[in-house]
mmCIF file of C-alpha atoms in Angstrom:
data_model
loop_
_atom_site.group_PDB
_atom_site.id
_atom_site.type_symbol
_atom_site.label_atom_id
_atom_site.label_comp_id
_atom_site.label_asym_id
_atom_site.label_seq_id
_atom_site.Cartn_x
_atom_site.Cartn_y
_atom_site.Cartn_z
ATOM 1 C CA PRO A 173 16.213 -57.955 -7.285
ATOM 2 C CA TYR A 174 13.392 -56.722 -9.445
ATOM 3 C CA THR A 175 10.744 -58.949 -10.887
ATOM 4 C CA ILE A 176 9.007 -58.111 -14.089
ATOM 5 C CA GLU A 177 5.802 -57.575 -12.002
ATOM 6 C CA GLY A 178 7.597 -55.360 -9.639
ATOM 7 C CA PHE A 179 9.122 -53.282 -12.481
ATOM 8 C CA ASN A 180 5.781 -52.931 -14.220
ATOM 9 C CA SER A 181 4.122 -51.848 -10.966
ATOM 10 C CA GLN A 182 6.797 -49.196 -10.277
ATOM 11 C CA TYR A 183 6.816 -48.036 -13.861
ATOM 12 C CA GLY A 184 2.976 -47.595 -13.813
ATOM 13 C CA LYS A 185 3.173 -45.563 -10.598
ATOM 14 C CA THR A 186 5.908 -43.344 -12.073
ATOM 15 C CA ILE A 187 3.895 -42.743 -15.328
ATOM 16 C CA THR A 188 0.856 -41.868 -13.232
ATOM 17 C CA GLU A 189 2.811 -39.438 -11.055
ATOM 18 C CA LEU A 190 4.466 -37.772 -14.045
ATOM 19 C CA LYS A 191 1.101 -37.273 -15.730
ATOM 20 C CA SER A 192 0.082 -35.186 -12.743
ATOM 21 C CA TYR A 193 2.905 -32.867 -13.781
ATOM 22 C CA ASP A 194 1.873 -32.922 -17.439
ATOM 23 C CA ILE A 195 4.926 -35.071 -18.430
ATOM 24 C CA SER A 196 4.019 -37.740 -20.952
ATOM 25 C CA GLU A 197 5.444 -41.356 -21.221
ATOM 26 C CA ALA A 198 6.971 -40.324 -24.507
ATOM 27 C CA THR A 199 9.018 -37.616 -22.763
ATOM 28 C CA LEU A 200 10.108 -39.933 -20.018
ATOM 29 C CA ARG A 201 11.303 -42.490 -22.565
ATOM 30 C CA ALA A 202 13.086 -39.775 -24.532
ATOM 31 C CA VAL A 203 14.980 -38.676 -21.346
ATOM 32 C CA TYR A 204 16.055 -42.251 -20.700
ATOM 33 C CA GLU A 205 17.158 -42.693 -24.235
ATOM 34 C CA ILE A 206 19.186 -39.544 -24.166
ATOM 35 C CA GLN A 207 20.831 -40.713 -20.941
ATOM 36 C CA VAL A 208 21.757 -44.054 -22.472
ATOM 37 C CA LEU A 209 23.102 -42.470 -25.631
ATOM 38 C CA ARG A 210 25.128 -39.998 -23.539
ATOM 39 C CA GLU A 211 26.692 -42.773 -21.471
ATOM 40 C CA LYS A 212 27.627 -44.659 -24.597
ATOM 41 C CA LEU A 213 29.229 -41.539 -26.032
ATOM 42 C CA VAL A 214 31.169 -40.952 -22.774
ATOM 43 C CA ASP A 215 32.249 -44.650 -22.863
ATOM 44 C CA GLN A 216 33.563 -44.188 -26.403
ATOM 45 C CA LEU A 217 35.259 -40.840 -25.999
ATOM 46 C CA ALA A 218 36.913 -41.725 -22.636
ATOM 47 C CA LYS A 219 37.744 -45.350 -23.347
ATOM 48 C CA ASP A 220 41.509 -44.510 -23.084
ATOM 49 C CA THR A 221 41.157 -42.586 -19.786
ATOM 50 C CA PRO A 222 44.017 -43.877 -17.628
ATOM 51 C CA HIS A 223 43.433 -45.468 -14.294
ATOM 52 C CA THR A 224 46.679 -44.065 -13.034
ATOM 53 C CA GLU A 225 48.319 -40.561 -12.933
ATOM 54 C CA GLU A 226 51.683 -39.074 -12.127
ATOM 55 C CA GLN A 227 51.699 -38.030 -8.562
ATOM 56 C CA VAL A 228 54.144 -36.226 -6.314
ATOM 57 C CA TRP A 229 54.821 -36.714 -2.587
ATOM 58 C CA ALA A 230 56.032 -33.412 -1.236
ATOM 59 C CA ARG A 231 56.464 -31.346 1.824
ATOM 60 C CA HIS A 232 56.599 -27.536 2.142
ATOM 61 C CA ILE A 233 57.206 -24.632 4.424
ATOM 62 C CA LEU A 234 54.787 -21.757 3.867
ATOM 63 C CA LEU A 235 56.053 -18.326 4.919
ATOM 64 C CA GLU A 236 54.485 -14.779 5.025
ATOM 65 C CA ASP A 237 57.143 -12.850 3.088
ATOM 66 C CA ALA A 238 60.043 -13.380 0.636
ATOM 67 C CA GLY A 239 62.720 -12.270 3.132
ATOM 68 C CA GLU A 240 61.704 -14.866 5.692
ATOM 69 C CA ALA A 241 61.450 -17.514 3.034
ATOM 70 C CA ALA A 242 65.012 -16.644 1.787
ATOM 71 C CA ALA A 243 66.397 -16.951 5.385
ATOM 72 C CA VAL A 244 64.699 -20.337 5.869
ATOM 73 C CA ARG A 245 65.936 -21.593 2.584
ATOM 74 C CA ILE A 246 69.530 -20.682 3.600
ATOM 75 C CA LEU A 247 69.041 -22.669 6.782
ATOM 76 C CA LEU A 248 67.908 -25.610 4.806
ATOM 77 C CA GLN A 249 70.920 -25.396 2.450
ATOM 78 C CA ARG A 250 73.224 -25.440 5.494
ATOM 79 C CA GLY A 251 71.646 -28.759 6.554
ATOM 80 C CA GLU A 252 68.952 -27.726 9.020
ATOM 81 C CA ASP A 253 66.155 -30.330 9.366
ATOM 82 C CA PHE A 254 63.293 -29.642 6.959
ATOM 83 C CA ALA A 255 60.677 -31.160 9.276
ATOM 84 C CA GLU A 256 61.742 -29.216 12.297
ATOM 85 C CA LEU A 257 61.809 -25.921 10.404
ATOM 86 C CA ALA A 258 58.313 -26.695 9.013
ATOM 87 C CA LYS A 259 57.008 -27.320 12.490
ATOM 88 C CA GLU A 260 58.591 -24.120 13.831
ATOM 89 C CA LYS A 261 58.041 -21.676 11.009
ATOM 90 C CA SER A 262 55.400 -22.777 8.559
ATOM 91 C CA LYS A 263 52.231 -20.671 8.258
ATOM 92 C CA ASP A 264 50.448 -23.837 7.108
ATOM 93 C CA THR A 265 49.795 -25.253 10.521
ATOM 94 C CA GLY A 266 48.140 -28.404 9.204
ATOM 95 C CA SER A 267 51.065 -29.656 7.263
ATOM 96 C CA GLY A 268 53.571 -27.851 9.456
ATOM 97 C CA ALA A 269 52.614 -30.058 12.403
ATOM 98 C CA VAL A 270 53.684 -33.106 10.433
ATOM 99 C CA GLY A 271 56.931 -31.615 9.206
ATOM 100 C CA GLY A 272 55.373 -29.978 6.164
ATOM 101 C CA ASP A 273 54.253 -33.269 4.712
ATOM 102 C CA LEU A 274 51.436 -32.874 2.115
ATOM 103 C CA GLY A 275 51.268 -36.571 1.136
ATOM 104 C CA TRP A 276 50.635 -37.720 -2.418
ATOM 105 C CA PHE A 277 48.857 -35.417 -4.812
ATOM 106 C CA GLY A 278 48.173 -35.323 -8.608
ATOM 107 C CA LYS A 279 47.829 -32.479 -10.967
ATOM 108 C CA GLY A 280 44.995 -30.119 -10.208
ATOM 109 C CA ALA A 281 45.091 -30.626 -6.520
ATOM 110 C CA MET A 282 47.285 -27.561 -5.713
ATOM 111 C CA VAL A 283 47.418 -23.946 -6.883
ATOM 112 C CA ALA A 284 49.119 -23.646 -10.368
ATOM 113 C CA GLU A 285 52.401 -22.129 -9.149
ATOM 114 C CA PHE A 286 52.908 -24.714 -6.424
ATOM 115 C CA GLU A 287 51.923 -27.520 -8.709
ATOM 116 C CA GLU A 288 54.203 -26.389 -11.539
ATOM 117 C CA ALA A 289 57.203 -26.205 -9.185
ATOM 118 C CA ALA A 290 56.493 -29.575 -7.446
ATOM 119 C CA PHE A 291 56.121 -31.501 -10.697
ATOM 120 C CA SER A 292 59.175 -30.021 -12.275
ATOM 121 C CA GLN A 293 61.461 -30.426 -9.225
ATOM 122 C CA LYS A 294 63.875 -33.375 -8.804
ATOM 123 C CA VAL A 295 63.227 -35.850 -6.027
ATOM 124 C CA GLY A 296 65.059 -34.880 -2.834
ATOM 125 C CA GLU A 297 65.859 -31.303 -4.038
ATOM 126 C CA ILE A 298 65.000 -28.258 -1.936
ATOM 127 C CA GLY A 299 63.349 -25.984 -4.591
ATOM 128 C CA GLY A 300 63.546 -22.355 -4.999
ATOM 129 C CA ILE A 301 61.037 -20.004 -3.338
ATOM 130 C CA VAL A 302 57.568 -20.199 -4.943
ATOM 131 C CA GLN A 303 55.079 -17.437 -4.526
ATOM 132 C CA SER A 304 51.374 -18.268 -4.594
ATOM 133 C CA GLU A 305 48.239 -16.536 -3.303
ATOM 134 C CA PHE A 306 48.920 -18.160 0.067
ATOM 135 C CA GLY A 307 52.442 -16.807 0.595
ATOM 136 C CA TYR A 308 55.979 -18.083 -0.133
ATOM 137 C CA HIS A 309 56.669 -21.828 -0.368
ATOM 138 C CA ILE A 310 59.805 -23.833 -0.036
ATOM 139 C CA ILE A 311 59.196 -27.253 -1.471
ATOM 140 C CA GLN A 312 60.938 -30.614 -1.189
ATOM 141 C CA VAL A 313 59.694 -33.435 -3.427
ATOM 142 C CA LEU A 314 60.083 -36.676 -1.560
ATOM 143 C CA ASP A 315 59.026 -39.046 -4.439
ATOM 144 C CA LYS A 316 57.287 -39.168 -7.735
ATOM 145 C CA LYS A 317 55.263 -42.147 -9.019
ATOM 146 C CA GLU A 318 52.546 -43.248 -11.361
ATOM 147 C CA LEU A 319 49.770 -44.145 -8.955
ATOM 148 C CA PRO A 320 46.161 -45.421 -9.258
ATOM 149 C CA VAL A 321 43.471 -42.698 -9.152
ATOM 150 C CA THR A 322 40.354 -43.243 -6.998
ATOM 151 C CA ASP A 323 37.079 -44.286 -8.600
ATOM 152 C CA SER A 324 35.715 -40.745 -8.139
ATOM 153 C CA GLN A 325 38.802 -39.226 -9.721
ATOM 154 C CA TYR A 326 38.567 -41.625 -12.617
ATOM 155 C CA GLN A 327 34.853 -40.857 -13.196
ATOM 156 C CA GLN A 328 35.744 -37.102 -12.978
ATOM 157 C CA ASN A 329 38.458 -37.571 -15.582
ATOM 158 C CA ARG A 330 35.998 -39.313 -17.831
ATOM 159 C CA GLU A 331 33.497 -36.403 -17.504
ATOM 160 C CA THR A 332 36.342 -33.897 -18.144
ATOM 161 C CA THR A 333 37.251 -35.771 -21.351
ATOM 162 C CA PHE A 334 33.533 -35.653 -22.462
ATOM 163 C CA ASN A 335 33.009 -31.976 -21.514
ATOM 164 C CA ASP A 336 36.349 -30.968 -23.305
ATOM 165 C CA TRP A 337 35.150 -32.817 -26.414
ATOM 166 C CA LEU A 338 31.667 -31.170 -26.166
ATOM 167 C CA THR A 339 33.138 -27.684 -25.738
ATOM 168 C CA LYS A 340 35.459 -28.159 -28.770
ATOM 169 C CA THR A 341 32.634 -29.598 -30.829
ATOM 170 C CA ARG A 342 30.365 -26.629 -29.985
ATOM 171 C CA GLU A 343 33.120 -24.124 -30.894
ATOM 172 C CA THR A 344 33.710 -25.643 -34.319
ATOM 173 C CA ALA A 345 30.052 -26.435 -35.073
ATOM 174 C CA SER A 346 28.297 -24.377 -37.687
ATOM 175 C CA VAL A 347 24.768 -23.630 -36.460
ATOM 176 C CA THR A 348 22.231 -21.600 -38.403
ATOM 177 C CA THR A 349 19.153 -20.238 -36.724
ATOM 178 C CA TYR A 350 16.266 -19.074 -38.720
ATOM 179 C CA ASP A 351 13.769 -16.701 -37.326
ATOM 180 C CA THR A 352 10.199 -17.607 -38.259
ATOM 181 C CA VAL A 353 7.210 -15.398 -37.896
ATOM 182 C CA TRP A 354 3.680 -17.025 -37.858
#
């Protein structure tokens, strides 16, 4: 824990070091003030940021071409084991090794086409073939729940809320710049 003497000593050293870079104490104080005000603004704007989000637990089989994907989907519709087909045929060797299991994920974690399909699919259903930049996916949603986000995800969501507000504010702001000649 800091003592007042320890703080004053460290503060003095910092001011001396900054002066060697031609940075004044007033500038340092202004930077700290802006940081405090920014954090207060983020707190206010993001006060309703949820600590949970809808997440999906899914598995998939990734295939090279549409014909192969159609053939595998027919096998699944006939009752073939999803996990075994994923191990055998999936181009995604990481998830394929565990039966295509991708675990839980929230929005923004997957490519748009995959995410849209997974979040719109019913639990247990073998979805249609979804094309993405990686190939052709056959997705099965195992569960959907509202789950807690990690601390870093929560902080990122707060920053996103602030940045979205800032962008919108800048777009709607009316700024006039006057050229001056001395």
